[in-house]
PDB file of C-alpha atoms in Angstrom:
ATOM      1  CA  MET Y   1     102.757 298.563  67.351  1.00  0.00           C
ATOM      2  CA  LEU Y   2     103.823 299.188  70.539  1.00  0.00           C
ATOM      3  CA  VAL Y   3     107.167 298.474  69.780  1.00  0.00           C
ATOM      4  CA  MET Y   4     107.162 301.249  67.256  1.00  0.00           C
ATOM      5  CA  ALA Y   5     105.246 303.459  69.354  1.00  0.00           C
ATOM      6  CA  GLY Y   6     108.270 303.447  71.915  1.00  0.00           C
ATOM      7  CA  PRO Y   7     110.812 305.103  70.088  1.00  0.00           C
ATOM      8  CA  ARG Y   8     108.614 307.483  68.500  1.00  0.00           C
ATOM      9  CA  ASN Y   9     107.410 308.457  72.055  1.00  0.00           C
ATOM     10  CA  LEU Y  10     111.387 308.919  73.290  1.00  0.00           C
ATOM     11  CA  ILE Y  11     112.033 311.085  70.214  1.00  0.00           C
ATOM     12  CA  SER Y  12     108.840 313.260  71.244  1.00  0.00           C
ATOM     13  CA  ASP Y  13     110.233 313.403  74.436  1.00  0.00           C
ATOM     14  CA  ALA Y  14     113.560 314.037  73.867  1.00  0.00           C
ATOM     15  CA  GLY Y  15     112.326 317.300  71.832  1.00  0.00           C
ATOM     16  CA  ARG Y  16     110.234 318.366  74.038  1.00  0.00           C
ATOM     17  CA  LEU Y  17     113.015 318.448  77.210  1.00  0.00           C
ATOM     18  CA  LEU Y  18     115.357 320.465  74.604  1.00  0.00           C
ATOM     19  CA  ARG Y  19     112.633 322.936  73.897  1.00  0.00           C
ATOM     20  CA  ASP Y  20     112.153 323.405  77.400  1.00  0.00           C
ATOM     21  CA  GLU Y  21     115.936 323.791  78.264  1.00  0.00           C
ATOM     22  CA  GLU Y  22     116.298 326.270  75.907  1.00  0.00           C
ATOM     23  CA  LYS Y  23     113.338 328.216  76.871  1.00  0.00           C
ATOM     24  CA  ALA Y  24     114.642 328.014  80.405  1.00  0.00           C
ATOM     25  CA  LYS Y  25     118.037 329.043  79.006  1.00  0.00           C
ATOM     26  CA  GLU Y  26     116.376 332.332  77.556  1.00  0.00           C
ATOM     27  CA  GLU Y  27     114.386 333.070  80.780  1.00  0.00           C
ATOM     28  CA  ASP Y  28     117.650 332.710  82.778  1.00  0.00           C
ATOM     29  CA  SER Y  29     119.734 334.948  80.648  1.00  0.00           C
ATOM     30  CA  PRO Y  30     119.562 338.856  81.470  1.00  0.00           C
ATOM     31  CA  THR Y  31     119.448 339.578  77.886  1.00  0.00           C
ATOM     32  CA  GLY Y  32     116.462 337.337  77.271  1.00  0.00           C
ATOM     33  CA  LYS Y  33     113.659 339.176  76.093  1.00  0.00           C
ATOM     34  CA  ARG Y  34     111.295 339.520  79.120  1.00  0.00           C
ATOM     35  CA  PRO Y  35     108.827 342.196  79.450  1.00  0.00           C
ATOM     36  CA  LYS Y  36     110.011 344.842  81.911  1.00  0.00           C
ATOM     37  CA  PHE Y  37     106.567 344.916  83.813  1.00  0.00           C
ATOM     38  CA  GLU Y  38     107.180 341.232  84.402  1.00  0.00           C
ATOM     39  CA  ARG Y  39     108.420 341.894  88.079  1.00  0.00           C
ATOM     40  CA  PHE Y  40     108.766 345.029  89.876  1.00  0.00           C
ATOM     41  CA  PRO Y  41     112.836 344.804  90.733  1.00  0.00           C
ATOM     42  CA  LEU Y  42     112.404 346.524  94.439  1.00  0.00           C
ATOM     43  CA  ASN Y  43     111.210 344.386  97.407  1.00  0.00           C
ATOM     44  CA  ARG Y  44     109.016 346.009  99.945  1.00  0.00           C
ATOM     45  CA  TRP Y  45     111.799 347.281 102.225  1.00  0.00           C
ATOM     46  CA  GLU Y  46     113.578 348.688  99.379  1.00  0.00           C
ATOM     47  CA  PHE Y  47     110.398 350.353  97.918  1.00  0.00           C
ATOM     48  CA  ALA Y  48     109.471 351.732 101.797  1.00  0.00           C
ATOM     49  CA  ALA Y  49     113.282 353.054 101.745  1.00  0.00           C
ATOM     50  CA  ALA Y  50     112.966 354.860  98.463  1.00  0.00           C
ATOM     51  CA  LEU Y  51     109.407 356.211  99.530  1.00  0.00           C
ATOM     52  CA  GLY Y  52     110.831 357.590 102.666  1.00  0.00           C
ATOM     53  CA  VAL Y  53     113.739 359.638 101.116  1.00  0.00           C
ATOM     54  CA  PHE Y  54     111.036 360.659  98.567  1.00  0.00           C
ATOM     55  CA  LEU Y  55     108.956 361.908 101.369  1.00  0.00           C
ATOM     56  CA  VAL Y  56     111.691 363.656 103.369  1.00  0.00           C
ATOM     57  CA  PHE Y  57     112.803 365.535 100.381  1.00  0.00           C
ATOM     58  CA  SER Y  58     109.140 366.426  99.532  1.00  0.00           C
ATOM     59  CA  ILE Y  59     108.298 367.503 103.094  1.00  0.00           C
ATOM     60  CA  GLY Y  60     111.258 369.786 102.960  1.00  0.00           C
ATOM     61  CA  LEU Y  61     110.403 371.287  99.772  1.00  0.00           C
ATOM     62  CA  PHE Y  62     107.006 372.086 100.988  1.00  0.00           C
ATOM     63  CA  CYS Y  63     108.307 373.946 104.032  1.00  0.00           C
ATOM     64  CA  ILE Y  64     110.550 376.168 101.787  1.00  0.00           C
ATOM     65  CA  TYR Y  65     107.759 376.819  99.687  1.00  0.00           C
ATOM     66  CA  LEU Y  66     105.675 378.026 102.460  1.00  0.00           C
ATOM     67  CA  THR Y  67     108.323 380.685 103.374  1.00  0.00           C
ATOM     68  CA  MET Y  68     107.571 382.520 100.158  1.00  0.00           C
ATOM     69  CA  PRO Y  69     105.238 385.299 100.006  1.00  0.00           C
ATOM     70  CA  ALA Y  70     101.410 384.278  99.358  1.00  0.00           C
ATOM     71  CA  ALA Y  71     101.357 386.503  96.001  1.00  0.00           C
ATOM     72  CA  GLU Y  72     104.019 384.221  94.297  1.00  0.00           C
ATOM     73  CA  TYR Y  73     102.187 380.693  94.860  1.00  0.00           C
ATOM     74  CA  GLY Y  74     100.618 380.817  91.607  1.00  0.00           C
ATOM     75  CA  LYS Y  75     103.818 381.971  89.694  1.00  0.00           C
ATOM     76  CA  ILE Y  76     105.806 379.101  90.687  1.00  0.00           C
ATOM     77  CA  LYS Y  77     105.791 376.001  88.425  1.00  0.00           C
ATOM     78  CA  LEU Y  78     108.173 373.611  87.146  1.00  0.00           C
ATOM     79  CA  PRO Y  79     109.319 374.939  83.552  1.00  0.00           C
ATOM     80  CA  ARG Y  80     108.876 372.283  80.840  1.00  0.00           C
ATOM     81  CA  THR Y  81     109.223 374.495  77.546  1.00  0.00           C
ATOM     82  CA  ILE Y  82     111.074 377.649  76.546  1.00  0.00           C
ATOM     83  CA  SER Y  83     108.119 379.839  76.894  1.00  0.00           C
ATOM     84  CA  ASP Y  84     107.672 378.632  80.494  1.00  0.00           C
ATOM     85  CA  ILE Y  85     111.100 379.758  81.139  1.00  0.00           C
ATOM     86  CA  ARG Y  86     110.228 383.087  79.816  1.00  0.00           C
ATOM     87  CA  MET Y  87     107.227 383.470  81.989  1.00  0.00           C
ATOM     88  CA  LEU Y  88     109.007 382.338  85.055  1.00  0.00           C
ATOM     89  CA  LYS Y  89     111.834 385.010  84.080  1.00  0.00           C
ATOM     90  CA  ASP Y  90     109.430 387.766  84.259  1.00  0.00           C
ATOM     91  CA  HIS Y  91     107.284 386.585  87.197  1.00  0.00           C
ATOM     92  CA  LEU Y  92     110.343 385.779  89.417  1.00  0.00           C
ATOM     93  CA  ALA Y  93     112.819 388.558  88.484  1.00  0.00           C
ATOM     94  CA  SER Y  94     111.740 391.007  91.297  1.00  0.00           C
ATOM     95  CA  TYR Y  95     111.191 388.300  93.905  1.00  0.00           C
ATOM     96  CA  ALA Y  96     114.688 387.008  93.240  1.00  0.00           C
ATOM     97  CA  LYS Y  97     115.797 390.500  93.575  1.00  0.00           C
ATOM     98  CA  ASN Y  98     114.080 391.542  96.937  1.00  0.00           C
ATOM     99  CA  TYR Y  99     114.398 388.133  98.514  1.00  0.00           C
ATOM    100  CA  PRO Y 100     117.810 386.549  97.170  1.00  0.00           C
ATOM    101  CA  ALA Y 101     118.221 384.209 100.180  1.00  0.00           C
ATOM    102  CA  GLN Y 102     115.020 382.770  99.973  1.00  0.00           C
ATOM    103  CA  PHE Y 103     114.921 382.412  96.244  1.00  0.00           C
ATOM    104  CA  ILE Y 104     118.050 380.705  96.034  1.00  0.00           C
ATOM    105  CA  LEU Y 105     117.131 378.354  98.647  1.00  0.00           C
ATOM    106  CA  GLY Y 106     113.897 377.553  96.941  1.00  0.00           C
ATOM    107  CA  TYR Y 107     115.960 377.209  93.648  1.00  0.00           C
ATOM    108  CA  CYS Y 108     118.554 374.927  94.899  1.00  0.00           C
ATOM    109  CA  SER Y 109     116.066 372.584  96.741  1.00  0.00           C
ATOM    110  CA  THR Y 110     114.262 372.390  93.678  1.00  0.00           C
ATOM    111  CA  TYR Y 111     117.250 371.574  91.490  1.00  0.00           C
ATOM    112  CA  ILE Y 112     118.417 368.490  93.791  1.00  0.00           C
ATOM    113  CA  PHE Y 113     115.147 367.327  94.440  1.00  0.00           C
ATOM    114  CA  MET Y 114     114.881 367.030  90.670  1.00  0.00           C
ATOM    115  CA  GLN Y 115     118.220 365.647  89.971  1.00  0.00           C
ATOM    116  CA  THR Y 116     117.988 363.233  93.053  1.00  0.00           C
ATOM    117  CA  PHE Y 117     114.635 361.608  91.859  1.00  0.00           C
ATOM    118  CA  MET Y 118     115.305 361.727  88.164  1.00  0.00           C
ATOM    119  CA  ILE Y 119     112.688 364.210  87.284  1.00  0.00           C
ATOM    120  CA  PRO Y 120     113.094 365.743  84.006  1.00  0.00           C
ATOM    121  CA  GLY Y 121     113.653 369.541  83.489  1.00  0.00           C
ATOM    122  CA  THR Y 122     116.886 370.378  84.999  1.00  0.00           C
ATOM    123  CA  ILE Y 123     118.047 371.893  81.796  1.00  0.00           C
ATOM    124  CA  PHE Y 124     115.243 374.395  81.926  1.00  0.00           C
ATOM    125  CA  MET Y 125     116.401 375.242  85.423  1.00  0.00           C
ATOM    126  CA  SER Y 126     119.730 375.680  84.226  1.00  0.00           C
ATOM    127  CA  LEU Y 127     118.487 378.256  81.380  1.00  0.00           C
ATOM    128  CA  LEU Y 128     116.548 379.940  84.608  1.00  0.00           C
ATOM    129  CA  ALA Y 129     119.631 380.541  86.297  1.00  0.00           C
ATOM    130  CA  GLY Y 130     121.448 382.019  83.521  1.00  0.00           C
ATOM    131  CA  ALA Y 131     118.411 384.375  82.687  1.00  0.00           C
ATOM    132  CA  LEU Y 132     118.222 385.488  86.234  1.00  0.00           C
ATOM    133  CA  PHE Y 133     121.762 385.678  87.572  1.00  0.00           C
ATOM    134  CA  GLY Y 134     124.143 385.949  84.656  1.00  0.00           C
ATOM    135  CA  VAL Y 135     126.867 383.423  83.536  1.00  0.00           C
ATOM    136  CA  VAL Y 136     129.352 383.426  86.490  1.00  0.00           C
ATOM    137  CA  ARG Y 137     126.565 383.294  89.059  1.00  0.00           C
ATOM    138  CA  GLY Y 138     124.355 381.128  86.993  1.00  0.00           C
ATOM    139  CA  ILE Y 139     127.406 378.563  86.475  1.00  0.00           C
ATOM    140  CA  LEU Y 140     128.358 378.439  89.945  1.00  0.00           C
ATOM    141  CA  LEU Y 141     124.669 377.742  90.924  1.00  0.00           C
ATOM    142  CA  VAL Y 142     123.899 375.011  88.492  1.00  0.00           C
ATOM    143  CA  VAL Y 143     127.526 373.121  88.816  1.00  0.00           C
ATOM    144  CA  LEU Y 144     126.890 373.080  92.619  1.00  0.00           C
ATOM    145  CA  ASN Y 145     123.534 371.854  92.650  1.00  0.00           C
ATOM    146  CA  ALA Y 146     123.929 369.297  89.717  1.00  0.00           C
ATOM    147  CA  THR Y 147     126.752 367.879  91.751  1.00  0.00           C
ATOM    148  CA  ALA Y 148     124.743 367.945  95.024  1.00  0.00           C
ATOM    149  CA  GLY Y 149     121.575 366.187  93.083  1.00  0.00           C
ATOM    150  CA  ALA Y 150     124.210 363.790  91.440  1.00  0.00           C
ATOM    151  CA  SER Y 151     125.986 363.070  94.729  1.00  0.00           C
ATOM    152  CA  SER Y 152     122.295 362.376  96.354  1.00  0.00           C
ATOM    153  CA  CYS Y 153     121.487 360.154  93.634  1.00  0.00           C
ATOM    154  CA  PHE Y 154     124.294 358.262  93.954  1.00  0.00           C
ATOM    155  CA  PHE Y 155     123.969 357.532  97.393  1.00  0.00           C
ATOM    156  CA  LEU Y 156     120.156 356.507  96.762  1.00  0.00           C
ATOM    157  CA  SER Y 157     121.275 354.324  94.073  1.00  0.00           C
ATOM    158  CA  LYS Y 158     123.846 352.821  96.756  1.00  0.00           C
ATOM    159  CA  LEU Y 159     121.061 351.806  99.115  1.00  0.00           C
ATOM    160  CA  ILE Y 160     118.509 350.598  96.422  1.00  0.00           C
ATOM    161  CA  GLY Y 161     119.450 351.120  92.808  1.00  0.00           C
ATOM    162  CA  ARG Y 162     121.075 347.609  91.738  1.00  0.00           C
ATOM    163  CA  PRO Y 163     118.027 345.644  91.080  1.00  0.00           C
ATOM    164  CA  LEU Y 164     116.542 348.756  89.552  1.00  0.00           C
ATOM    165  CA  VAL Y 165     119.521 349.667  87.002  1.00  0.00           C
ATOM    166  CA  SER Y 166     119.980 345.781  86.565  1.00  0.00           C
ATOM    167  CA  TRP Y 167     116.161 345.577  85.422  1.00  0.00           C
ATOM    168  CA  MET Y 168     116.149 348.827  83.464  1.00  0.00           C
ATOM    169  CA  TRP Y 169     119.652 348.653  81.526  1.00  0.00           C
ATOM    170  CA  PRO Y 170     121.390 345.235  81.933  1.00  0.00           C
ATOM    171  CA  GLU Y 171     123.216 345.212  78.819  1.00  0.00           C
ATOM    172  CA  LYS Y 172     124.167 349.030  79.015  1.00  0.00           C
ATOM    173  CA  LEU Y 173     125.142 348.306  82.948  1.00  0.00           C
ATOM    174  CA  ARG Y 174     127.594 345.365  81.652  1.00  0.00           C
ATOM    175  CA  PHE Y 175     129.141 347.354  79.228  1.00  0.00           C
ATOM    176  CA  PHE Y 176     129.796 350.265  81.733  1.00  0.00           C
ATOM    177  CA  GLN Y 177     131.125 347.814  84.210  1.00  0.00           C
ATOM    178  CA  ALA Y 178     133.491 346.156  81.613  1.00  0.00           C
ATOM    179  CA  GLU Y 179     134.948 349.641  80.677  1.00  0.00           C
ATOM    180  CA  ILE Y 180     135.356 350.636  84.375  1.00  0.00           C
ATOM    181  CA  ALA Y 181     137.110 347.412  85.085  1.00  0.00           C
ATOM    182  CA  LYS Y 182     139.787 348.357  82.032  1.00  0.00           C
ATOM    183  CA  ARG Y 183     140.244 351.845  83.202  1.00  0.00           C
ATOM    184  CA  ARG Y 184     140.634 351.468  87.115  1.00  0.00           C
ATOM    185  CA  ASP Y 185     144.261 353.203  86.964  1.00  0.00           C
ATOM    186  CA  LYS Y 186     142.898 356.185  85.022  1.00  0.00           C
ATOM    187  CA  LEU Y 187     139.309 356.273  86.251  1.00  0.00           C
ATOM    188  CA  LEU Y 188     139.109 359.947  86.949  1.00  0.00           C
ATOM    189  CA  ASN Y 189     140.075 360.620  83.303  1.00  0.00           C
ATOM    190  CA  TYR Y 190     137.536 357.986  82.180  1.00  0.00           C
ATOM    191  CA  MET Y 191     134.737 359.671  84.371  1.00  0.00           C
ATOM    192  CA  LEU Y 192     135.796 363.161  83.289  1.00  0.00           C
ATOM    193  CA  PHE Y 193     135.314 361.989  79.159  1.00  0.00           C
ATOM    194  CA  LEU Y 194     131.679 360.784  80.224  1.00  0.00           C
ATOM    195  CA  ARG Y 195     130.581 363.712  82.028  1.00  0.00           C
ATOM    196  CA  ILE Y 196     131.816 366.140  79.364  1.00  0.00           C
ATOM    197  CA  THR Y 197     130.528 364.311  76.429  1.00  0.00           C
ATOM    198  CA  PRO Y 198     127.117 362.967  76.042  1.00  0.00           C
ATOM    199  CA  THR Y 199     128.490 359.592  75.707  1.00  0.00           C
ATOM    200  CA  LEU Y 200     126.300 358.095  78.638  1.00  0.00           C
ATOM    201  CA  PRO Y 201     123.224 359.703  80.217  1.00  0.00           C
ATOM    202  CA  ASN Y 202     124.183 361.599  83.194  1.00  0.00           C
ATOM    203  CA  LEU Y 203     121.151 359.794  84.614  1.00  0.00           C
ATOM    204  CA  PHE Y 204     122.726 356.591  84.142  1.00  0.00           C
ATOM    205  CA  ILE Y 205     126.097 357.544  85.324  1.00  0.00           C
ATOM    206  CA  ASN Y 206     124.556 358.488  88.537  1.00  0.00           C
ATOM    207  CA  LEU Y 207     122.528 355.597  89.129  1.00  0.00           C
ATOM    208  CA  ALA Y 208     125.431 353.105  88.080  1.00  0.00           C
ATOM    209  CA  SER Y 209     128.359 354.696  89.509  1.00  0.00           C
ATOM    210  CA  PRO Y 210     127.958 353.014  92.937  1.00  0.00           C
ATOM    211  CA  ILE Y 211     126.911 349.596  91.575  1.00  0.00           C
ATOM    212  CA  VAL Y 212     130.069 349.198  89.547  1.00  0.00           C
ATOM    213  CA  ASP Y 213     132.167 350.442  92.502  1.00  0.00           C
ATOM    214  CA  ILE Y 214     133.186 353.913  91.453  1.00  0.00           C
ATOM    215  CA  PRO Y 215     134.906 355.439  94.513  1.00  0.00           C
ATOM    216  CA  PHE Y 216     132.770 358.589  95.479  1.00  0.00           C
ATOM    217  CA  HIS Y 217     135.489 360.954  95.718  1.00  0.00           C
ATOM    218  CA  ILE Y 218     136.195 360.052  91.986  1.00  0.00           C
ATOM    219  CA  PHE Y 219     132.343 360.215  91.431  1.00  0.00           C
ATOM    220  CA  PHE Y 220     132.525 363.652  92.868  1.00  0.00           C
ATOM    221  CA  LEU Y 221     135.151 365.107  91.432  1.00  0.00           C
ATOM    222  CA  ALA Y 222     134.629 364.260  87.593  1.00  0.00           C
ATOM    223  CA  THR Y 223     131.032 365.489  88.217  1.00  0.00           C
ATOM    224  CA  LEU Y 224     132.174 368.854  89.535  1.00  0.00           C
ATOM    225  CA  ILE Y 225     134.631 369.432  86.925  1.00  0.00           C
ATOM    226  CA  GLY Y 226     133.085 367.690  84.101  1.00  0.00           C
ATOM    227  CA  LEU Y 227     130.048 369.517  84.290  1.00  0.00           C
ATOM    228  CA  ILE Y 228     131.146 372.941  83.811  1.00  0.00           C
ATOM    229  CA  PRO Y 229     131.387 372.973  79.750  1.00  0.00           C
ATOM    230  CA  ALA Y 230     127.742 371.991  79.113  1.00  0.00           C
ATOM    231  CA  SER Y 231     126.844 374.088  82.174  1.00  0.00           C
ATOM    232  CA  TYR Y 232     128.412 377.265  80.689  1.00  0.00           C
ATOM    233  CA  ILE Y 233     126.397 376.366  77.168  1.00  0.00           C
ATOM    234  CA  THR Y 234     123.141 376.186  78.824  1.00  0.00           C
ATOM    235  CA  VAL Y 235     123.874 379.257  81.428  1.00  0.00           C
ATOM    236  CA  ARG Y 236     124.925 381.280  78.529  1.00  0.00           C
ATOM    237  CA  ALA Y 237     121.877 380.496  76.569  1.00  0.00           C
ATOM    238  CA  GLY Y 238     119.753 381.734  79.247  1.00  0.00           C
ATOM    239  CA  LEU Y 239     120.760 385.206  78.829  1.00  0.00           C
ATOM    240  CA  ALA Y 240     119.357 385.366  75.222  1.00  0.00           C
ATOM    241  CA  LEU Y 241     116.134 383.200  75.666  1.00  0.00           C
ATOM    242  CA  GLY Y 242     114.424 385.212  73.096  1.00  0.00           C
ATOM    243  CA  ASP Y 243     116.151 383.615  70.474  1.00  0.00           C
ATOM    244  CA  LEU Y 244     116.155 380.130  71.535  1.00  0.00           C
ATOM    245  CA  LYS Y 245     113.395 378.267  69.957  1.00  0.00           C
ATOM    246  CA  SER Y 246     113.773 374.687  71.418  1.00  0.00           C
ATOM    247  CA  VAL Y 247     116.299 372.885  73.678  1.00  0.00           C
ATOM    248  CA  ARG Y 248     117.708 371.076  70.759  1.00  0.00           C
ATOM    249  CA  ASP Y 249     118.910 374.474  69.581  1.00  0.00           C
ATOM    250  CA  LEU Y 250     121.538 374.067  72.418  1.00  0.00           C
ATOM    251  CA  TYR Y 251     123.539 371.037  71.260  1.00  0.00           C
ATOM    252  CA  ASP Y 252     124.072 371.593  67.386  1.00  0.00           C
ATOM    253  CA  PHE Y 253     127.130 369.961  65.595  1.00  0.00           C
ATOM    254  CA  LYS Y 254     129.536 372.766  66.703  1.00  0.00           C
ATOM    255  CA  THR Y 255     128.527 372.386  70.231  1.00  0.00           C
ATOM    256  CA  LEU Y 256     129.052 368.593  70.391  1.00  0.00           C
ATOM    257  CA  SER Y 257     132.144 368.663  68.614  1.00  0.00           C
ATOM    258  CA  VAL Y 258     133.706 371.132  71.184  1.00  0.00           C
ATOM    259  CA  LEU Y 259     132.420 368.938  73.965  1.00  0.00           C
ATOM    260  CA  PHE Y 260     133.918 365.854  72.617  1.00  0.00           C
ATOM    261  CA  LEU Y 261     137.210 367.738  71.981  1.00  0.00           C
ATOM    262  CA  ILE Y 262     137.423 368.744  75.717  1.00  0.00           C
ATOM    263  CA  GLY Y 263     136.415 365.191  76.271  1.00  0.00           C
ATOM    264  CA  PHE Y 264     139.404 363.769  74.176  1.00  0.00           C
ATOM    265  CA  VAL Y 265     141.682 366.097  76.027  1.00  0.00           C
ATOM    266  CA  SER Y 266     140.369 364.787  79.407  1.00  0.00           C
ATOM    267  CA  ILE Y 267     141.053 361.069  78.400  1.00  0.00           C
ATOM    268  CA  CYS Y 268     144.536 361.784  76.553  1.00  0.00           C
ATOM    269  CA  PRO Y 269     146.806 360.559  79.564  1.00  0.00           C
ATOM    270  CA  THR Y 270     144.896 357.339  79.685  1.00  0.00           C
ATOM    271  CA  LEU Y 271     145.477 356.807  76.046  1.00  0.00           C
ATOM    272  CA  LEU Y 272     149.072 357.851  75.977  1.00  0.00           C
ATOM    273  CA  LYS Y 273     150.025 355.456  78.881  1.00  0.00           C
ATOM    274  CA  ARG Y 274     148.220 352.709  77.018  1.00  0.00           C
ATOM    275  CA  LYS Y 275     150.164 353.404  74.187  1.00  0.00           C
ATOM    276  CA  ARG Y 276     153.492 353.272  76.099  1.00  0.00           C
ATOM    277  CA  ILE Y 277     152.569 349.974  77.508  1.00  0.00           C
ATOM    278  CA  TYR Y 278     151.768 348.299  74.151  1.00  0.00           C
ATOM    279  CA  GLU Y 279     155.447 349.896  72.818  1.00  0.00           C
TER     280      GLU Y 279
END
């Protein structure tokens, strides 16, 4: 009996070791199915740095808010729906006309704050710019603020973003890194394509760019130029808020086709160069 039990125990132990090794491989793999709440990705110093930056921005925004006339306090809120935009336009039209410098300062600070800390709703701020300032001034405001906010998010991610992005989007980050590595010689064209088209979310691009070593001047130029088409669509829609039922109406099939066509034009030099290399 002892002789027979020996091989059986050895087989059992070997099977257990094999299962343990496979389990360890799954846990070590970045694609292993681990719950995102298993461990917070930032250490205490990174979290303290993020909180400190957030508090500085918040205090600055609050100080700007205090410069507004007391009568306007109750009328200010972050827009979340098209109806909110309509009400804000009615409430703020006279304030924007009577106190243009204060209003623009408050608008720009709010937009950059939202873009820096990835707070949803900047599309409603873009609609509001079109409703209050018209197409030309509205586009100028939106593009400059979006670029400033994206740049601020870029540097914040450079400081503490790597563990956060690797935790939230491991597969997408690997894909983005591989694509950037293949297009180093024409990186501006590729970044323009990403900014013009909705291929990747702008939030992800802002956070992941410093992690995959995209130079800031490339990031800045691609953002400044690449956001113009989408900003034009949104700002122009702000002139006709009464006809707009939902944000989804902004990007129908025709609009998306135009954006992808512009994006394709921006990436054409890269495709042509690759074709010449293969020939």
